[in-house]
Amino acid sequence: MKGLLLIVVCIFLGEILSAQSSVRLNIVLNHVQNLTINPTQREVILTYNNLQNYKEGVEVTQKAHITVFSTGAYEVKVKLANEGYINLASKSNGVILPNIKVRANPEQSAADLLLYTGNLNTRGETIISSDKPAFDTVFDVIYQGPGNEEFVKYAEQNKTVTFTNDVLYSIETR
């Protein structure tokens, strides 16, 4: 009986000496999206040097051009900042040129991506779409100038002519 009483007293004293308190831990996960352009590739140049370029078009691939991070489904869109291009020689702006095409390819294969070829315009077109998150997924981007001699009428005799416009990329929730 004394042993039982001693056990009960020990349990009671143990309860008194060990008090408990609690804290609620909340973890808040916000949706995050980020698109980064490779800082060493802030300028893309499509150059028409010869008859073959004017007939077949030209293409430039920018390796590791954009990096995408998204905690959920997303789309990457591309568009022109201005409807018309600026002729750097004459400083005239608003020159409407034939469509330049843009497409992206992931550096690592990814089965859950939908890839499209977009025409550069001011409305914006989707070039990448995914139902899954992306964690620093890197894409090469291909810029393609048209052939079929579409640019011949913009060339000037005995001069190099450069037209410029800004290309804007955006990442949006899908």
PDB file of C-alpha atoms in Angstrom:
ATOM      1  CA  MET A   1       0.000   0.000   0.000  1.00  0.00           C
ATOM      2  CA  LYS A   2       2.850   2.343   0.825  1.00  0.00           C
ATOM      3  CA  GLY A   3       4.364   1.449  -2.560  1.00  0.00           C
ATOM      4  CA  LEU A   4       1.122   2.345  -4.342  1.00  0.00           C
ATOM      5  CA  LEU A   5       0.848   5.579  -2.412  1.00  0.00           C
ATOM      6  CA  LEU A   6       4.466   6.415  -3.292  1.00  0.00           C
ATOM      7  CA  ILE A   7       3.751   5.841  -7.024  1.00  0.00           C
ATOM      8  CA  VAL A   8       0.659   8.058  -6.911  1.00  0.00           C
ATOM      9  CA  VAL A   9       2.606  10.824  -5.141  1.00  0.00           C
ATOM     10  CA  CYS A  10       5.441  10.590  -7.711  1.00  0.00           C
ATOM     11  CA  ILE A  11       2.982  10.845 -10.605  1.00  0.00           C
ATOM     12  CA  PHE A  12       1.250  13.806  -8.963  1.00  0.00           C
ATOM     13  CA  LEU A  13       4.560  15.593  -8.303  1.00  0.00           C
ATOM     14  CA  GLY A  14       5.686  14.848 -11.866  1.00  0.00           C
ATOM     15  CA  GLU A  15       2.565  16.515 -13.219  1.00  0.00           C
ATOM     16  CA  ILE A  16       3.149  19.583 -11.047  1.00  0.00           C
ATOM     17  CA  LEU A  17       6.845  19.896 -11.945  1.00  0.00           C
ATOM     18  CA  SER A  18       6.398  19.532 -15.725  1.00  0.00           C
ATOM     19  CA  ALA A  19       4.044  22.218 -16.990  1.00  0.00           C
ATOM     20  CA  GLN A  20       3.289  22.434 -20.727  1.00  0.00           C
ATOM     21  CA  SER A  21       2.421  25.306 -22.984  1.00  0.00           C
ATOM     22  CA  SER A  22       1.898  25.358 -26.727  1.00  0.00           C
ATOM     23  CA  VAL A  23       2.562  27.630 -29.686  1.00  0.00           C
ATOM     24  CA  ARG A  24       0.807  27.438 -33.028  1.00  0.00           C
ATOM     25  CA  LEU A  25       3.123  27.314 -36.029  1.00  0.00           C
ATOM     26  CA  ASN A  26       1.638  28.730 -39.234  1.00  0.00           C
ATOM     27  CA  ILE A  27       3.410  28.239 -42.551  1.00  0.00           C
ATOM     28  CA  VAL A  28       2.274  30.682 -45.251  1.00  0.00           C
ATOM     29  CA  LEU A  29       3.091  29.701 -48.832  1.00  0.00           C
ATOM     30  CA  ASN A  30       2.523  32.459 -51.374  1.00  0.00           C
ATOM     31  CA  HIS A  31       2.355  31.902 -55.114  1.00  0.00           C
ATOM     32  CA  VAL A  32       5.598  33.106 -56.701  1.00  0.00           C
ATOM     33  CA  GLN A  33       6.455  33.613 -60.375  1.00  0.00           C
ATOM     34  CA  ASN A  34       9.674  34.962 -61.810  1.00  0.00           C
ATOM     35  CA  LEU A  35      11.065  35.252 -65.316  1.00  0.00           C
ATOM     36  CA  THR A  36      14.683  36.273 -65.844  1.00  0.00           C
ATOM     37  CA  ILE A  37      16.395  37.243 -69.105  1.00  0.00           C
ATOM     38  CA  ASN A  38      20.044  36.264 -69.383  1.00  0.00           C
ATOM     39  CA  PRO A  39      21.784  39.609 -68.637  1.00  0.00           C
ATOM     40  CA  THR A  40      24.481  38.950 -71.259  1.00  0.00           C
ATOM     41  CA  GLN A  41      21.816  38.656 -73.980  1.00  0.00           C
ATOM     42  CA  ARG A  42      19.988  41.982 -73.769  1.00  0.00           C
ATOM     43  CA  GLU A  43      20.319  42.514 -77.521  1.00  0.00           C
ATOM     44  CA  VAL A  44      19.375  40.112 -80.306  1.00  0.00           C
ATOM     45  CA  ILE A  45      20.532  40.849 -83.860  1.00  0.00           C
ATOM     46  CA  LEU A  46      18.982  39.307 -86.970  1.00  0.00           C
ATOM     47  CA  THR A  47      21.300  40.124 -89.881  1.00  0.00           C
ATOM     48  CA  TYR A  48      20.474  39.737 -93.556  1.00  0.00           C
ATOM     49  CA  ASN A  49      23.855  39.542 -95.339  1.00  0.00           C
ATOM     50  CA  ASN A  50      23.159  37.931 -98.701  1.00  0.00           C
ATOM     51  CA  LEU A  51      20.572  36.791-101.224  1.00  0.00           C
ATOM     52  CA  GLN A  52      20.097  33.466 -99.441  1.00  0.00           C
ATOM     53  CA  ASN A  53      19.213  35.285 -96.180  1.00  0.00           C
ATOM     54  CA  TYR A  54      16.565  37.377 -97.949  1.00  0.00           C
ATOM     55  CA  LYS A  55      15.119  34.265 -99.654  1.00  0.00           C
ATOM     56  CA  GLU A  56      15.228  31.786 -96.764  1.00  0.00           C
ATOM     57  CA  GLY A  57      15.154  34.036 -93.719  1.00  0.00           C
ATOM     58  CA  VAL A  58      17.568  34.157 -90.807  1.00  0.00           C
ATOM     59  CA  GLU A  59      17.535  32.585 -87.374  1.00  0.00           C
ATOM     60  CA  VAL A  60      19.378  33.294 -84.139  1.00  0.00           C
ATOM     61  CA  THR A  61      19.352  30.972 -81.131  1.00  0.00           C
ATOM     62  CA  GLN A  62      19.996  32.528 -77.744  1.00  0.00           C
ATOM     63  CA  LYS A  63      21.197  29.726 -75.452  1.00  0.00           C
ATOM     64  CA  ALA A  64      19.904  29.849 -71.864  1.00  0.00           C
ATOM     65  CA  HIS A  65      18.017  33.046 -72.765  1.00  0.00           C
ATOM     66  CA  ILE A  66      15.224  32.912 -70.169  1.00  0.00           C
ATOM     67  CA  THR A  67      14.817  31.225 -66.789  1.00  0.00           C
ATOM     68  CA  VAL A  68      11.368  30.533 -65.346  1.00  0.00           C
ATOM     69  CA  PHE A  69      10.340  29.947 -61.724  1.00  0.00           C
ATOM     70  CA  SER A  70       6.702  29.347 -60.833  1.00  0.00           C
ATOM     71  CA  THR A  71       5.063  27.608 -57.883  1.00  0.00           C
ATOM     72  CA  GLY A  72       2.046  26.713 -60.040  1.00  0.00           C
ATOM     73  CA  ALA A  73       0.760  26.464 -63.597  1.00  0.00           C
ATOM     74  CA  TYR A  74       2.050  29.250 -65.852  1.00  0.00           C
ATOM     75  CA  GLU A  75       2.329  30.741 -69.336  1.00  0.00           C
ATOM     76  CA  VAL A  76       5.178  32.739 -70.834  1.00  0.00           C
ATOM     77  CA  LYS A  77       4.129  35.368 -73.347  1.00  0.00           C
ATOM     78  CA  VAL A  78       6.182  37.505 -75.702  1.00  0.00           C
ATOM     79  CA  LYS A  79       5.267  40.792 -77.396  1.00  0.00           C
ATOM     80  CA  LEU A  80       6.657  43.966 -78.923  1.00  0.00           C
ATOM     81  CA  ALA A  81       6.760  47.145 -76.857  1.00  0.00           C
ATOM     82  CA  ASN A  82       5.766  49.260 -79.885  1.00  0.00           C
ATOM     83  CA  GLU A  83       3.737  48.407 -82.957  1.00  0.00           C
ATOM     84  CA  GLY A  84       6.240  50.006 -85.300  1.00  0.00           C
ATOM     85  CA  TYR A  85      10.009  49.701 -85.421  1.00  0.00           C
ATOM     86  CA  ILE A  86      12.405  52.657 -85.302  1.00  0.00           C
ATOM     87  CA  ASN A  87      14.754  53.124 -88.254  1.00  0.00           C
ATOM     88  CA  LEU A  88      17.998  54.056 -86.476  1.00  0.00           C
ATOM     89  CA  ALA A  89      19.498  55.777 -89.542  1.00  0.00           C
ATOM     90  CA  SER A  90      16.612  58.135 -90.276  1.00  0.00           C
ATOM     91  CA  LYS A  91      15.178  58.131 -86.721  1.00  0.00           C
ATOM     92  CA  SER A  92      11.757  57.539 -88.228  1.00  0.00           C
ATOM     93  CA  ASN A  93       9.508  55.406 -86.093  1.00  0.00           C
ATOM     94  CA  GLY A  94       6.346  53.459 -86.614  1.00  0.00           C
ATOM     95  CA  VAL A  95       7.735  51.330 -89.447  1.00  0.00           C
ATOM     96  CA  ILE A  96       5.607  48.196 -89.677  1.00  0.00           C
ATOM     97  CA  LEU A  97       7.826  45.252 -90.594  1.00  0.00           C
ATOM     98  CA  PRO A  98       7.055  41.618 -91.450  1.00  0.00           C
ATOM     99  CA  ASN A  99       6.528  39.286 -88.499  1.00  0.00           C
ATOM    100  CA  ILE A 100       9.474  37.947 -86.550  1.00  0.00           C
ATOM    101  CA  LYS A 101       8.776  34.545 -85.017  1.00  0.00           C
ATOM    102  CA  VAL A 102       9.888  33.494 -81.528  1.00  0.00           C
ATOM    103  CA  ARG A 103       9.919  30.023 -80.010  1.00  0.00           C
ATOM    104  CA  ALA A 104      11.458  28.475 -76.903  1.00  0.00           C
ATOM    105  CA  ASN A 105      13.029  25.092 -76.168  1.00  0.00           C
ATOM    106  CA  PRO A 106      13.828  23.870 -72.656  1.00  0.00           C
ATOM    107  CA  GLU A 107      17.475  23.007 -72.060  1.00  0.00           C
ATOM    108  CA  GLN A 108      16.332  19.837 -70.242  1.00  0.00           C
ATOM    109  CA  SER A 109      13.503  17.802 -71.748  1.00  0.00           C
ATOM    110  CA  ALA A 110      10.171  18.309 -70.007  1.00  0.00           C
ATOM    111  CA  ALA A 111       7.101  16.304 -71.022  1.00  0.00           C
ATOM    112  CA  ASP A 112       4.617  18.608 -69.273  1.00  0.00           C
ATOM    113  CA  LEU A 113       5.375  21.689 -71.411  1.00  0.00           C
ATOM    114  CA  LEU A 114       3.386  23.009 -74.342  1.00  0.00           C
ATOM    115  CA  LEU A 115       5.626  25.008 -76.685  1.00  0.00           C
ATOM    116  CA  TYR A 116       4.361  27.380 -79.364  1.00  0.00           C
ATOM    117  CA  THR A 117       5.829  29.640 -82.028  1.00  0.00           C
ATOM    118  CA  GLY A 118       4.696  33.214 -81.491  1.00  0.00           C
ATOM    119  CA  ASN A 119       4.662  36.161 -83.874  1.00  0.00           C
ATOM    120  CA  LEU A 120       6.036  39.360 -82.396  1.00  0.00           C
ATOM    121  CA  ASN A 121       3.205  41.888 -82.142  1.00  0.00           C
ATOM    122  CA  THR A 122       1.844  44.210 -79.470  1.00  0.00           C
ATOM    123  CA  ARG A 123      -0.949  41.827 -78.403  1.00  0.00           C
ATOM    124  CA  GLY A 124       1.444  39.203 -77.073  1.00  0.00           C
ATOM    125  CA  GLU A 125       1.468  35.502 -77.803  1.00  0.00           C
ATOM    126  CA  THR A 126       2.040  32.473 -75.602  1.00  0.00           C
ATOM    127  CA  ILE A 127       5.259  30.572 -76.345  1.00  0.00           C
ATOM    128  CA  ILE A 128       5.413  28.333 -73.226  1.00  0.00           C
ATOM    129  CA  SER A 129       2.578  26.826 -71.207  1.00  0.00           C
ATOM    130  CA  SER A 130       2.634  24.359 -68.316  1.00  0.00           C
ATOM    131  CA  ASP A 131       0.193  22.881 -65.815  1.00  0.00           C
ATOM    132  CA  LYS A 132       3.087  22.130 -63.462  1.00  0.00           C
ATOM    133  CA  PRO A 133       5.422  24.326 -61.403  1.00  0.00           C
ATOM    134  CA  ALA A 134       8.843  25.259 -62.768  1.00  0.00           C
ATOM    135  CA  PHE A 135      11.903  25.543 -60.579  1.00  0.00           C
ATOM    136  CA  ASP A 136      14.538  27.545 -62.456  1.00  0.00           C
ATOM    137  CA  THR A 137      13.716  25.955 -65.808  1.00  0.00           C
ATOM    138  CA  VAL A 138      16.058  27.327 -68.462  1.00  0.00           C
ATOM    139  CA  PHE A 139      14.970  27.896 -72.065  1.00  0.00           C
ATOM    140  CA  ASP A 140      16.834  28.600 -75.277  1.00  0.00           C
ATOM    141  CA  VAL A 141      14.941  31.090 -77.443  1.00  0.00           C
ATOM    142  CA  ILE A 142      14.999  31.121 -81.234  1.00  0.00           C
ATOM    143  CA  TYR A 143      14.292  34.372 -83.103  1.00  0.00           C
ATOM    144  CA  GLN A 144      13.406  33.825 -86.753  1.00  0.00           C
ATOM    145  CA  GLY A 145      13.261  36.503 -89.419  1.00  0.00           C
ATOM    146  CA  PRO A 146      11.157  35.794 -92.518  1.00  0.00           C
ATOM    147  CA  GLY A 147      12.391  34.808 -95.951  1.00  0.00           C
ATOM    148  CA  ASN A 148      10.533  35.148 -99.260  1.00  0.00           C
ATOM    149  CA  GLU A 149      12.325  38.461 -99.770  1.00  0.00           C
ATOM    150  CA  GLU A 150       9.901  40.165 -97.361  1.00  0.00           C
ATOM    151  CA  PHE A 151      12.616  42.531 -96.100  1.00  0.00           C
ATOM    152  CA  VAL A 152      14.019  43.543 -99.528  1.00  0.00           C
ATOM    153  CA  LYS A 153      11.759  46.600 -99.796  1.00  0.00           C
ATOM    154  CA  TYR A 154      13.151  47.949 -96.494  1.00  0.00           C
ATOM    155  CA  ALA A 155      16.798  47.728 -97.572  1.00  0.00           C
ATOM    156  CA  GLU A 156      18.472  50.887 -98.875  1.00  0.00           C
ATOM    157  CA  GLN A 157      21.046  51.071-101.642  1.00  0.00           C
ATOM    158  CA  ASN A 158      24.666  51.286-100.407  1.00  0.00           C
ATOM    159  CA  LYS A 159      23.546  51.567 -96.779  1.00  0.00           C
ATOM    160  CA  THR A 160      23.150  49.344 -93.785  1.00  0.00           C
ATOM    161  CA  VAL A 161      19.746  49.905 -92.260  1.00  0.00           C
ATOM    162  CA  THR A 162      18.922  48.891 -88.686  1.00  0.00           C
ATOM    163  CA  PHE A 163      15.399  48.723 -87.285  1.00  0.00           C
ATOM    164  CA  THR A 164      14.860  48.343 -83.548  1.00  0.00           C
ATOM    165  CA  ASN A 165      12.079  47.557 -81.110  1.00  0.00           C
ATOM    166  CA  ASP A 166      11.912  46.131 -77.587  1.00  0.00           C
ATOM    167  CA  VAL A 167      10.718  42.587 -76.966  1.00  0.00           C
ATOM    168  CA  LEU A 168       8.840  42.074 -73.694  1.00  0.00           C
ATOM    169  CA  TYR A 169       8.456  38.739 -71.933  1.00  0.00           C
ATOM    170  CA  SER A 170       5.895  38.076 -69.205  1.00  0.00           C
ATOM    171  CA  ILE A 171       4.959  35.153 -66.996  1.00  0.00           C
ATOM    172  CA  GLU A 172       1.311  34.753 -66.061  1.00  0.00           C
ATOM    173  CA  THR A 173      -0.760  32.363 -64.003  1.00  0.00           C
ATOM    174  CA  ARG A 174      -2.445  29.783 -66.132  1.00  0.00           C
TER     175      ARG A 174
END
